[in-house]
Amino acid sequence: MGRGVVVGGADLAGYADCLSTRDGHLYVEELDTVDLAARFGTPLFVLSESQLRGNVRRFRAAFAAQWEGPVDVMPAFKANTTLASRRILTDEGAGADVYSPGELEGVLSTPVDRARVSVNGGGKSREYLAHCVHEGVRITVEDVDEIELVQAVAAEQGRTAKIRLRVKPTVPNLWRPTDFSQLTIPIDLAIQVYKSGIPPEFLVAMGRRAIASPNIDLVGLHVHQGRHHASLWFWEGLMSKFGKLAGELIAAWDGWQPQEIDIGGGWPSPRDPLNEETPRSEFVLTALGFPFLAGLRGLGASVYHRALNRLVPVLSSHRFRAPPPTIEEYAAVAVRTLRRELQAARVSTDGVRLQIEPGRSMYGDAGIHLARVKTIKKQTRPFPYSWVLTDTTTFFLAGGHFERSRFRHVVANKADWPGAMTADLVGHSCFADQIVLGARLPEVAPGDLIALLDTGAYQESSASNFNALARPATVLVCGDQADVVRRAETVEDVYSRDTVPLRLLGSPESRGDTGDD
Ligand SMILES: *Cc1c(COP(=O)(O)O)cnc(C)c1O
């Protein structure tokens, strides 16, 4: 049996992947994706249980190998809100990062350890805070007036609320451009204008108020900035400023000792697709090329189109960045830097819990998205261009669309066929719906199955119903077993929240409409 590892062109030595190719077909664990598509229909999200379990264990082991105290893995629930995947994480002993009341309800529907659930986000309502206190989850404070609200609701219940402060260190050392934007914006500026985190000017006073509040137990500090940069440099830079700020706060709160330090998420998954769709160089090239093309039009359509003929293939060819560091490498740098700063500030790390909240790197490579080719269009004039239209849409992959992700793709039923054509993989909504620009593909035909890799995080959870398209199902694979864990929507579901007022339903006469005009 011809069996190979599918990494979509990336050299990821030693990486345990749930994907493989066997006899020209793409497999998830022990199941042929061609069979999955036939059985469950397309488009379809597929999640691998063993990849998810493996990811939790690998994260925990990587940080536990570096940190002296306990380590809590608290994946960001927003990245994938299927209750089955949450059940798996709970079963693995993971906590959770949640952002909304709905997310909290989803996480608490599994037997999760409430002390390892962090409720993040600004603008928490009094009612929501009361619910958090009642459930005994961690409240990660983010608003300057939140301490008083928490104290009030905790006192009403006669309980003690355990809270942490989400801090926002200033990081002028992070001067490189953030990967979150196509534009060249330095990371420190992007962090400054991002709404989350308490600016340092408020922190000393807030901490003192929290410590003095009878119904509040300030148990830790929290920082999360997300995946601005895949480098170890970023983690060293962030942890050095966070560690320094933590040291200053602890000194100002005389004698206070953190029980937990949460460093958030922001690690890339191994085939990291973030902001790969249009490289910055292309952005610059197209801007520079614009006046040139405008000028060429003056020489007539034929010269202009010949120029496009040359330019378009260059712009649509793509080279991926080198794979990011491994989680073990991130853990080593982040923990070493944090410990160094805390020790410099004479803060004991004895027994302190180190907490991490991976989102994209927890779920990303555990999921693929399957779509079927509906039709192919190959134009030859005024310059050659091709489109492979599929039965999915960027609206089902909205997280990736926001973040300009370029998903690695495999023709699942022709996985060992050589590349023979370049085409835009597009979706069937009325938008341009560009899923992968200039995809290198074997000769494809209607009915072929396209697999988009690394779609386990943020895609299904951000899907919408544009064009009244019903959102796809999610199937969970474990070994040779597959179960629907979130059913596909029906068109009926799409309209299920609508009501047409009675007055619009009658005949024209009953509406007082005479009809003679
Ligand atoms: C979104 C989020 C995460 C996860 O971020 P990733 O970049 O997906 O790892 C972690 N913590 C908080 C507070 C978040 O908002």
Short mmCIF file of C-alpha atoms and ligand atoms in Angstrom, two decimals:
data_model
loop_
_atom_site.label_atom_id
_atom_site.label_comp_id
_atom_site.label_asym_id
_atom_site.label_seq_id
_atom_site.Cartn_x
_atom_site.Cartn_y
_atom_site.Cartn_z
CA MET A 1 0.00 0.00 0.00
CA GLY A 2 1.44 3.37 -1.02
CA ARG A 3 1.40 5.31 2.20
CA GLY A 4 2.85 8.72 2.88
CA VAL A 5 2.69 11.64 5.23
CA VAL A 6 0.70 14.61 4.01
CA VAL A 7 2.21 17.86 5.07
CA GLY A 8 1.27 19.92 2.03
CA GLY A 9 4.85 20.65 1.11
CA ALA A 10 6.14 21.58 4.57
CA ASP A 11 9.13 19.80 6.01
CA LEU A 12 7.93 18.93 9.49
CA ALA A 13 10.32 16.27 10.69
CA GLY A 14 9.05 14.13 13.55
CA TYR A 15 5.58 15.66 13.52
CA ALA A 16 2.78 13.26 14.51
CA ASP A 17 0.03 14.02 12.03
CA CYS A 18 -3.47 12.54 11.89
CA LEU A 19 -3.29 12.85 8.10
CA SER A 20 -1.69 10.40 5.70
CA THR A 21 -2.05 9.41 2.08
CA ARG A 22 -2.77 5.82 1.18
CA ASP A 23 -3.06 4.64 -2.41
CA GLY A 24 -3.60 8.17 -3.59
CA HIS A 25 -6.33 9.00 -1.08
CA LEU A 26 -6.14 11.34 1.90
CA TYR A 27 -6.84 9.66 5.23
CA VAL A 28 -7.78 11.10 8.61
CA GLU A 29 -6.61 8.55 11.15
CA GLU A 30 -7.85 5.21 9.68
CA LEU A 31 -10.58 6.66 7.49
CA ASP A 32 -10.51 7.52 3.82
CA THR A 33 -11.75 11.10 3.32
CA VAL A 34 -13.36 9.98 0.05
CA ASP A 35 -15.58 7.62 2.05
CA LEU A 36 -16.27 10.30 4.67
CA ALA A 37 -17.45 12.70 1.96
CA ALA A 38 -19.66 10.03 0.39
CA ARG A 39 -21.16 9.09 3.75
CA PHE A 40 -21.67 12.52 5.32
CA GLY A 41 -21.85 14.79 2.28
CA THR A 42 -19.91 17.93 1.50
CA PRO A 43 -18.93 20.51 2.52
CA LEU A 44 -17.82 18.90 5.74
CA PHE A 45 -15.61 19.69 8.71
CA VAL A 46 -13.66 16.68 9.97
CA LEU A 47 -11.95 16.60 13.36
CA SER A 48 -9.42 14.05 14.58
CA GLU A 49 -9.83 12.94 18.16
CA SER A 50 -6.33 11.52 18.50
CA GLN A 51 -4.75 14.69 17.11
CA LEU A 52 -6.64 16.75 19.69
CA ARG A 53 -5.68 14.42 22.54
CA GLY A 54 -2.09 14.35 21.33
CA ASN A 55 -1.97 18.14 21.15
CA VAL A 56 -3.14 18.60 24.76
CA ARG A 57 -0.61 16.08 26.01
CA ARG A 58 2.21 17.57 23.99
CA PHE A 59 1.49 21.11 25.23
CA ARG A 60 1.34 19.96 28.83
CA ALA A 61 4.54 17.93 28.55
CA ALA A 62 6.41 20.74 26.78
CA PHE A 63 5.67 23.29 29.52
CA ALA A 64 5.91 20.82 32.41
CA ALA A 65 9.44 19.98 31.25
CA GLN A 66 10.41 23.64 31.75
CA TRP A 67 8.34 24.86 34.71
CA GLU A 68 8.91 23.73 38.29
CA GLY A 69 5.27 24.00 39.42
CA PRO A 70 1.99 22.63 38.03
CA VAL A 71 1.02 23.41 34.42
CA ASP A 72 -2.59 23.93 33.28
CA VAL A 73 -3.57 23.71 29.62
CA MET A 74 -6.67 25.87 29.12
CA PRO A 75 -7.55 25.86 25.40
CA ALA A 76 -9.48 28.80 23.95
CA PHE A 77 -13.01 27.44 23.47
CA LYS A 78 -13.85 30.05 20.83
CA ALA A 79 -11.51 28.31 18.38
CA ASN A 80 -13.86 25.33 18.22
CA THR A 81 -17.15 25.26 20.08
CA THR A 82 -18.21 21.71 19.25
CA LEU A 83 -19.21 20.11 22.54
CA ALA A 84 -17.68 16.78 21.57
CA SER A 85 -14.22 18.30 21.13
CA ARG A 86 -14.68 20.13 24.43
CA ARG A 87 -15.62 16.82 26.06
CA ILE A 88 -12.36 15.32 24.80
CA LEU A 89 -10.35 18.22 26.25
CA THR A 90 -12.14 17.94 29.59
CA ASP A 91 -11.45 14.22 29.55
CA GLU A 92 -7.76 15.07 29.05
CA GLY A 93 -7.86 17.25 32.17
CA ALA A 94 -7.74 20.55 30.29
CA GLY A 95 -9.28 23.75 31.60
CA ALA A 96 -10.62 26.43 29.29
CA ASP A 97 -10.46 30.06 28.27
CA VAL A 98 -13.93 31.43 27.58
CA TYR A 99 -15.05 34.82 26.40
CA SER A 100 -18.84 34.90 26.47
CA PRO A 101 -21.75 33.58 28.52
CA GLY A 102 -22.58 31.17 25.71
CA GLU A 103 -19.05 29.80 25.71
CA LEU A 104 -19.13 29.41 29.48
CA GLU A 105 -22.34 27.41 29.19
CA GLY A 106 -20.76 25.15 26.57
CA VAL A 107 -17.64 24.50 28.63
CA LEU A 108 -19.61 23.92 31.84
CA SER A 109 -21.80 21.35 30.07
CA THR A 110 -18.76 19.06 30.45
CA PRO A 111 -17.35 17.99 33.85
CA VAL A 112 -14.48 20.50 33.67
CA ASP A 113 -12.50 21.62 36.74
CA ARG A 114 -14.05 25.06 37.38
CA ALA A 115 -10.87 26.37 38.98
CA ARG A 116 -9.20 25.93 35.57
CA VAL A 117 -11.80 27.90 33.61
CA SER A 118 -10.81 31.49 32.92
CA VAL A 119 -13.57 33.91 31.98
CA ASN A 120 -11.97 36.59 29.82
CA GLY A 121 -13.24 39.62 27.99
CA GLY A 122 -14.30 43.19 28.65
CA GLY A 123 -17.77 44.50 29.43
CA LYS A 124 -18.92 41.56 31.55
CA SER A 125 -22.41 42.32 32.85
CA ARG A 126 -23.31 42.22 36.53
CA GLU A 127 -25.55 39.22 35.84
CA TYR A 128 -22.76 37.38 34.06
CA LEU A 129 -20.27 38.13 36.85
CA ALA A 130 -22.79 36.85 39.40
CA HIS A 131 -23.12 33.66 37.38
CA CYS A 132 -19.30 33.29 37.24
CA VAL A 133 -19.01 33.75 41.01
CA HIS A 134 -21.79 31.23 41.56
CA GLU A 135 -20.10 28.68 39.31
CA GLY A 136 -16.71 29.19 40.97
CA VAL A 137 -14.80 29.88 37.75
CA ARG A 138 -11.83 32.23 37.53
CA ILE A 139 -12.73 35.78 36.55
CA THR A 140 -9.99 37.38 34.52
CA VAL A 141 -10.56 41.07 35.09
CA GLU A 142 -10.08 43.36 32.18
CA ASP A 143 -12.11 46.53 32.86
CA VAL A 144 -11.04 49.25 35.29
CA ASP A 145 -14.39 49.20 37.14
CA GLU A 146 -14.74 45.41 37.24
CA ILE A 147 -13.26 44.90 40.73
CA GLU A 148 -16.13 46.83 42.34
CA LEU A 149 -18.74 44.86 40.40
CA VAL A 150 -17.16 41.53 41.33
CA GLN A 151 -16.95 42.57 45.00
CA ALA A 152 -20.62 43.54 44.98
CA VAL A 153 -21.93 40.33 43.40
CA ALA A 154 -19.64 38.13 45.51
CA ALA A 155 -20.78 39.87 48.72
CA GLU A 156 -24.43 39.34 47.72
CA GLN A 157 -23.77 35.62 47.48
CA GLY A 158 -21.57 35.45 50.55
CA ARG A 159 -18.84 33.93 48.40
CA THR A 160 -15.23 34.77 47.60
CA ALA A 161 -14.50 35.39 43.93
CA LYS A 162 -11.13 34.26 42.62
CA ILE A 163 -9.87 36.74 40.10
CA ARG A 164 -6.80 37.52 38.03
CA LEU A 165 -5.83 40.76 36.33
CA ARG A 166 -5.25 40.71 32.59
CA VAL A 167 -2.33 43.07 32.12
CA LYS A 168 -1.10 44.85 29.03
CA PRO A 169 2.63 45.46 29.24
CA THR A 170 4.17 48.08 26.98
CA VAL A 171 6.45 46.29 24.56
CA PRO A 172 8.53 48.79 22.57
CA ASN A 173 11.06 45.98 22.08
CA LEU A 174 8.62 44.18 19.74
CA TRP A 175 9.45 46.30 16.71
CA ARG A 176 8.90 43.78 13.90
CA PRO A 177 5.68 43.87 11.81
CA THR A 178 2.71 41.95 13.19
CA ASP A 179 1.52 38.96 11.16
CA PHE A 180 -2.08 39.92 11.91
CA SER A 181 -2.02 42.62 9.25
CA GLN A 182 -1.13 42.85 5.58
CA LEU A 183 0.12 46.33 6.36
CA THR A 184 3.50 46.85 7.92
CA ILE A 185 2.48 47.69 11.49
CA PRO A 186 4.90 47.12 14.36
CA ILE A 187 3.74 44.58 16.94
CA ASP A 188 3.99 47.02 19.86
CA LEU A 189 1.65 49.46 18.14
CA ALA A 190 -0.83 46.69 17.26
CA ILE A 191 -0.78 45.61 20.92
CA GLN A 192 -1.27 49.19 22.13
CA VAL A 193 -4.37 49.79 20.01
CA TYR A 194 -5.92 46.39 20.80
CA LYS A 195 -8.68 46.87 23.36
CA SER A 196 -7.86 43.97 25.66
CA GLY A 197 -5.70 44.10 28.78
CA ILE A 198 -5.46 46.66 31.57
CA PRO A 199 -2.99 49.48 30.82
CA PRO A 200 -0.17 49.64 33.42
CA GLU A 201 -1.27 53.05 34.78
CA PHE A 202 -4.35 51.44 36.45
CA LEU A 203 -2.79 48.24 37.68
CA VAL A 204 -1.21 49.20 41.00
CA ALA A 205 -4.41 50.78 42.30
CA MET A 206 -6.64 48.00 40.95
CA GLY A 207 -4.51 45.34 42.59
CA ARG A 208 -4.63 47.18 45.92
CA ARG A 209 -8.41 47.47 45.69
CA ALA A 210 -8.71 43.78 44.85
CA ILE A 211 -6.47 42.76 47.76
CA ALA A 212 -8.48 44.97 50.13
CA SER A 213 -11.85 43.64 48.92
CA PRO A 214 -13.29 41.23 51.50
CA ASN A 215 -15.01 39.00 48.93
CA ILE A 216 -12.19 38.89 46.39
CA ASP A 217 -9.14 36.69 46.28
CA LEU A 218 -6.61 37.99 43.75
CA VAL A 219 -4.93 34.75 42.69
CA GLY A 220 -2.92 35.65 39.62
CA LEU A 221 -1.91 37.62 36.58
CA HIS A 222 -2.83 37.03 32.98
CA VAL A 223 -1.47 38.18 29.64
CA HIS A 224 -2.60 37.26 26.13
CA GLN A 225 -1.54 38.97 22.93
CA GLY A 226 -2.18 36.34 20.27
CA ARG A 227 -0.21 35.20 17.31
CA HIS A 228 1.58 38.36 16.22
CA HIS A 229 4.80 36.64 15.28
CA ALA A 230 5.78 32.98 15.06
CA SER A 231 9.33 33.58 16.30
CA LEU A 232 11.00 32.71 19.60
CA TRP A 233 12.11 36.37 19.53
CA PHE A 234 8.49 37.42 20.05
CA TRP A 235 8.06 35.15 23.06
CA GLU A 236 11.29 36.27 24.63
CA GLY A 237 10.31 39.92 24.08
CA LEU A 238 6.77 39.53 25.43
CA MET A 239 7.75 37.44 28.45
CA SER A 240 10.58 39.80 29.40
CA LYS A 241 8.20 42.79 29.54
CA PHE A 242 5.40 40.81 31.17
CA GLY A 243 7.78 39.34 33.76
CA LYS A 244 9.19 42.77 34.54
CA LEU A 245 5.72 44.29 34.91
CA ALA A 246 4.65 41.39 37.12
CA GLY A 247 7.71 41.96 39.33
CA GLU A 248 6.90 45.67 39.68
CA LEU A 249 3.27 44.99 40.55
CA ILE A 250 4.15 42.36 43.11
CA ALA A 251 6.58 44.79 44.75
CA ALA A 252 3.90 47.49 44.80
CA TRP A 253 1.33 45.10 46.34
CA ASP A 254 3.70 44.42 49.24
CA GLY A 255 3.77 40.78 50.11
CA TRP A 256 1.22 39.58 47.57
CA GLN A 257 2.21 36.27 45.99
CA PRO A 258 0.69 34.98 42.74
CA GLN A 259 -0.73 31.47 42.78
CA GLU A 260 -1.11 31.32 39.03
CA ILE A 261 0.39 33.02 36.03
CA ASP A 262 -1.44 32.71 32.74
CA ILE A 263 0.52 33.55 29.59
CA GLY A 264 -2.39 33.10 27.17
CA GLY A 265 -2.11 31.67 23.67
CA GLY A 266 -0.77 32.73 20.30
CA TRP A 267 1.34 29.81 19.14
CA PRO A 268 1.04 28.81 15.50
CA SER A 269 0.04 25.31 14.48
CA PRO A 270 2.75 23.35 12.64
CA ARG A 271 1.53 24.24 9.11
CA ASP A 272 0.57 27.72 10.28
CA PRO A 273 -1.62 29.30 7.56
CA LEU A 274 -1.95 32.76 9.19
CA ASN A 275 -1.74 35.69 6.80
CA GLU A 276 -0.02 33.60 4.13
CA GLU A 277 -2.53 34.34 1.35
CA THR A 278 -1.02 37.60 0.23
CA PRO A 279 2.59 38.13 1.24
CA ARG A 280 3.62 41.69 2.06
CA SER A 281 5.98 41.68 -0.93
CA GLU A 282 2.99 41.13 -3.20
CA PHE A 283 1.20 43.99 -1.53
CA VAL A 284 4.12 46.27 -2.35
CA LEU A 285 4.51 44.83 -5.87
CA THR A 286 0.89 45.44 -6.77
CA ALA A 287 1.05 48.99 -5.38
CA LEU A 288 4.20 49.72 -7.40
CA GLY A 289 2.82 47.94 -10.44
CA PHE A 290 -0.40 49.92 -10.50
CA PRO A 291 0.93 53.12 -12.13
CA PHE A 292 2.97 50.96 -14.52
CA LEU A 293 -0.16 49.08 -15.63
CA ALA A 294 -2.10 52.32 -15.86
CA GLY A 295 0.59 53.67 -18.19
CA LEU A 296 0.67 50.50 -20.29
CA ARG A 297 -3.00 50.89 -21.17
CA GLY A 298 -1.93 53.89 -23.23
CA LEU A 299 0.02 51.54 -25.53
CA GLY A 300 -3.16 49.65 -26.43
CA ALA A 301 -5.04 46.63 -25.14
CA SER A 302 -2.78 44.06 -26.75
CA VAL A 303 0.43 45.29 -25.07
CA TYR A 304 -1.44 45.70 -21.81
CA HIS A 305 -2.83 42.15 -21.92
CA ARG A 306 0.56 40.71 -22.84
CA ALA A 307 1.97 42.41 -19.73
CA LEU A 308 -0.80 40.95 -17.60
CA ASN A 309 -0.04 37.57 -19.09
CA ARG A 310 3.48 37.84 -17.69
CA LEU A 311 2.57 39.42 -14.37
CA VAL A 312 -0.39 37.36 -13.21
CA PRO A 313 1.48 34.02 -12.92
CA VAL A 314 4.27 35.72 -10.97
CA LEU A 315 1.82 37.24 -8.51
CA SER A 316 -0.20 34.06 -8.10
CA SER A 317 2.79 31.79 -7.44
CA HIS A 318 3.31 31.14 -3.77
CA ARG A 319 6.06 30.13 -1.41
CA PHE A 320 5.21 29.30 2.16
CA ARG A 321 7.26 30.63 5.06
CA ALA A 322 9.53 28.18 6.84
CA PRO A 323 7.67 26.10 9.46
CA PRO A 324 7.42 27.77 12.90
CA PRO A 325 9.37 26.57 15.94
CA THR A 326 8.01 23.57 17.83
CA ILE A 327 5.98 23.95 20.99
CA GLU A 328 8.92 22.55 22.97
CA GLU A 329 11.09 25.39 21.68
CA TYR A 330 8.45 27.99 22.53
CA ALA A 331 8.01 26.54 26.00
CA ALA A 332 11.75 26.65 26.67
CA VAL A 333 12.12 30.31 25.66
CA ALA A 334 8.89 31.59 27.24
CA VAL A 335 9.47 29.86 30.57
CA ARG A 336 13.17 30.69 30.78
CA THR A 337 12.51 34.38 30.14
CA LEU A 338 9.57 34.59 32.54
CA ARG A 339 11.48 32.86 35.32
CA ARG A 340 14.51 35.10 34.80
CA GLU A 341 12.42 38.27 35.21
CA LEU A 342 10.50 36.96 38.21
CA GLN A 343 13.69 35.90 39.95
CA ALA A 344 15.28 39.28 39.22
CA ALA A 345 12.29 40.83 41.02
CA ARG A 346 12.68 38.29 43.89
CA VAL A 347 9.29 36.71 43.20
CA SER A 348 9.09 33.09 44.28
CA THR A 349 7.89 30.70 41.56
CA ASP A 350 7.52 27.89 44.11
CA GLY A 351 4.25 26.08 43.55
CA VAL A 352 3.00 28.76 41.14
CA ARG A 353 0.73 27.30 38.44
CA LEU A 354 1.77 28.17 34.92
CA GLN A 355 -1.23 28.38 32.61
CA ILE A 356 -1.46 28.47 28.85
CA GLU A 357 -4.45 29.08 26.56
CA PRO A 358 -3.61 27.72 23.11
CA GLY A 359 -6.36 28.18 20.53
CA ARG A 360 -5.19 27.82 16.92
CA SER A 361 -2.33 25.53 17.89
CA MET A 362 -4.65 23.26 19.89
CA TYR A 363 -7.36 22.69 17.30
CA GLY A 364 -5.90 23.87 13.97
CA ASP A 365 -4.18 20.74 12.73
CA ALA A 366 -6.88 18.50 14.24
CA GLY A 367 -9.33 19.58 11.55
CA ILE A 368 -9.74 19.55 7.79
CA HIS A 369 -12.50 20.88 5.56
CA LEU A 370 -13.77 18.81 2.64
CA ALA A 371 -15.38 20.35 -0.42
CA ARG A 372 -16.37 18.94 -3.78
CA VAL A 373 -15.43 20.43 -7.13
CA LYS A 374 -18.59 21.60 -8.89
CA THR A 375 -17.20 23.09 -12.07
CA ILE A 376 -14.03 24.39 -13.68
CA LYS A 377 -13.59 27.47 -15.82
CA LYS A 378 -10.44 28.09 -17.87
CA GLN A 379 -10.23 31.39 -19.69
CA THR A 380 -7.57 31.88 -22.37
CA ARG A 381 -8.20 35.51 -23.41
CA PRO A 382 -7.29 38.30 -22.78
CA PHE A 383 -4.92 36.28 -20.61
CA PRO A 384 -5.17 32.73 -19.26
CA TYR A 385 -6.84 32.31 -15.89
CA SER A 386 -8.59 29.37 -14.24
CA TRP A 387 -11.09 28.82 -11.44
CA VAL A 388 -12.03 25.63 -9.66
CA LEU A 389 -15.44 26.23 -8.12
CA THR A 390 -16.29 24.16 -5.04
CA ASP A 391 -19.41 23.55 -3.00
CA THR A 392 -18.08 25.44 0.02
CA THR A 393 -17.42 29.12 0.67
CA THR A 394 -15.09 31.46 2.51
CA PHE A 395 -18.13 32.26 4.64
CA PHE A 396 -17.69 28.81 6.20
CA LEU A 397 -13.95 29.56 6.59
CA ALA A 398 -14.48 33.08 7.83
CA GLY A 399 -11.76 33.00 10.50
CA GLY A 400 -9.23 32.22 7.83
CA HIS A 401 -10.66 34.86 5.55
CA PHE A 402 -10.32 37.55 8.26
CA GLU A 403 -6.75 36.48 8.89
CA ARG A 404 -5.80 36.00 5.22
CA SER A 405 -4.95 32.37 5.86
CA ARG A 406 -3.65 30.28 3.01
CA PHE A 407 -4.76 26.75 3.72
CA ARG A 408 -2.65 23.96 2.35
CA HIS A 409 -4.83 21.87 0.08
CA VAL A 410 -4.86 18.32 -1.18
CA VAL A 411 -7.08 16.79 -3.87
CA ALA A 412 -8.18 14.01 -1.55
CA ASN A 413 -8.94 11.45 -4.27
CA LYS A 414 -5.81 12.32 -6.32
CA ALA A 415 -3.35 12.89 -3.49
CA ASP A 416 -0.47 11.31 -5.38
CA TRP A 417 -1.17 13.00 -8.73
CA PRO A 418 1.41 15.49 -9.93
CA GLY A 419 0.58 19.19 -10.19
CA ALA A 420 -0.77 20.00 -13.67
CA MET A 421 -2.69 23.24 -13.41
CA THR A 422 -2.82 26.49 -11.50
CA ALA A 423 -6.24 27.81 -10.58
CA ASP A 424 -8.00 29.82 -7.92
CA LEU A 425 -9.91 27.53 -5.58
CA VAL A 426 -13.14 29.43 -5.11
CA GLY A 427 -16.39 29.01 -3.24
CA HIS A 428 -19.91 29.19 -4.62
CA SER A 429 -21.20 32.33 -2.91
CA CYS A 430 -21.69 35.43 -5.04
CA PHE A 431 -18.62 37.09 -3.49
CA ALA A 432 -15.25 36.64 -5.20
CA ASP A 433 -15.02 33.87 -2.60
CA GLN A 434 -11.33 33.19 -3.11
CA ILE A 435 -10.34 30.30 -0.88
CA VAL A 436 -6.85 29.64 -2.24
CA LEU A 437 -5.43 31.95 -4.91
CA GLY A 438 -3.25 30.34 -7.56
CA ALA A 439 -3.57 26.84 -6.15
CA ARG A 440 -1.27 24.26 -7.69
CA LEU A 441 -3.47 21.27 -8.49
CA PRO A 442 -3.44 18.05 -10.46
CA GLU A 443 -5.84 18.00 -13.43
CA VAL A 444 -9.16 18.19 -11.57
CA ALA A 445 -12.66 17.34 -12.71
CA PRO A 446 -16.14 17.94 -11.29
CA GLY A 447 -16.75 15.57 -8.40
CA ASP A 448 -13.14 15.60 -7.18
CA LEU A 449 -12.71 16.18 -3.48
CA ILE A 450 -10.65 19.07 -2.15
CA ALA A 451 -9.27 18.93 1.41
CA LEU A 452 -8.27 22.19 3.07
CA LEU A 453 -5.87 21.40 5.90
CA ASP A 454 -5.53 23.05 9.31
CA THR A 455 -9.11 24.26 9.49
CA GLY A 456 -9.85 22.90 12.98
CA ALA A 457 -9.55 26.32 14.67
CA TYR A 458 -11.74 29.40 14.10
CA GLN A 459 -13.35 28.25 10.83
CA GLU A 460 -16.47 26.36 11.82
CA SER A 461 -16.85 28.64 14.85
CA SER A 462 -17.02 31.73 12.65
CA ALA A 463 -19.10 30.36 9.76
CA SER A 464 -22.05 32.42 8.57
CA ASN A 465 -25.07 31.96 6.31
CA PHE A 466 -24.38 34.40 3.49
CA ASN A 467 -26.43 33.59 0.36
CA ALA A 468 -28.71 31.55 2.69
CA LEU A 469 -26.14 28.77 2.56
CA ALA A 470 -26.70 26.18 5.28
CA ARG A 471 -23.59 25.58 7.39
CA PRO A 472 -21.86 22.21 7.13
CA ALA A 473 -21.69 19.37 9.63
CA THR A 474 -18.69 18.44 11.74
CA VAL A 475 -17.68 14.80 11.94
CA LEU A 476 -15.37 13.46 14.64
CA VAL A 477 -13.00 10.67 13.62
CA CYS A 478 -11.43 8.31 16.12
CA GLY A 479 -9.46 5.44 14.60
CA ASP A 480 -11.87 3.88 12.10
CA GLN A 481 -14.97 5.40 13.70
CA ALA A 482 -16.75 8.54 12.58
CA ASP A 483 -19.65 10.35 14.24
CA VAL A 484 -21.52 13.53 13.40
CA VAL A 485 -20.87 15.85 16.35
CA ARG A 486 -22.55 18.91 14.89
CA ARG A 487 -25.20 18.27 12.25
CA ALA A 488 -25.41 20.25 9.04
CA GLU A 489 -27.96 23.02 8.96
CA THR A 490 -31.00 22.80 6.73
CA VAL A 491 -32.39 25.70 4.75
CA GLU A 492 -35.23 25.56 7.26
CA ASP A 493 -32.69 26.23 10.03
CA VAL A 494 -31.42 29.23 8.12
CA TYR A 495 -34.89 30.83 8.17
CA SER A 496 -35.91 29.44 11.56
CA ARG A 497 -35.47 32.75 13.41
CA ASP A 498 -37.65 34.68 10.98
CA THR A 499 -41.23 35.74 11.40
CA VAL A 500 -43.28 37.60 8.85
CA PRO A 501 -45.80 39.88 10.62
CA LEU A 502 -49.40 38.77 10.13
CA ARG A 503 -50.31 42.00 8.37
CA LEU A 504 -47.93 41.07 5.57
CA LEU A 505 -49.42 37.62 5.11
CA GLY A 506 -52.98 38.42 4.05
CA SER A 507 -54.31 39.04 0.57
CA PRO A 508 -53.80 42.48 -1.01
CA GLU A 509 -57.49 43.30 -0.14
CA SER A 510 -57.08 42.52 3.54
CA ARG A 511 -54.09 44.86 3.61
CA GLY A 512 -56.37 47.64 2.34
CA ASP A 513 -54.58 47.50 -0.98
CA THR A 514 -57.09 48.11 -3.78
CA GLY A 515 -54.80 46.87 -6.47
CA ASP A 516 -56.17 49.26 -9.13
CA ASP A 517 -53.37 51.43 -10.30
C1 LIG B 1 -8.28 33.89 21.47
C2 LIG B 1 -7.63 33.77 22.78
C3 LIG B 1 -6.67 32.76 23.00
C4 LIG B 1 -6.18 31.84 21.90
O1 LIG B 1 -5.41 32.50 20.95
P1 LIG B 1 -4.65 31.68 19.78
O2 LIG B 1 -3.94 32.72 19.02
O3 LIG B 1 -5.68 31.00 18.97
O4 LIG B 1 -3.75 30.71 20.45
C5 LIG B 1 -6.17 32.65 24.27
N1 LIG B 1 -6.54 33.49 25.27
C6 LIG B 1 -7.44 34.49 25.08
C7 LIG B 1 -7.82 35.37 26.22
C8 LIG B 1 -8.00 34.66 23.83
O5 LIG B 1 -8.86 35.66 23.63
#
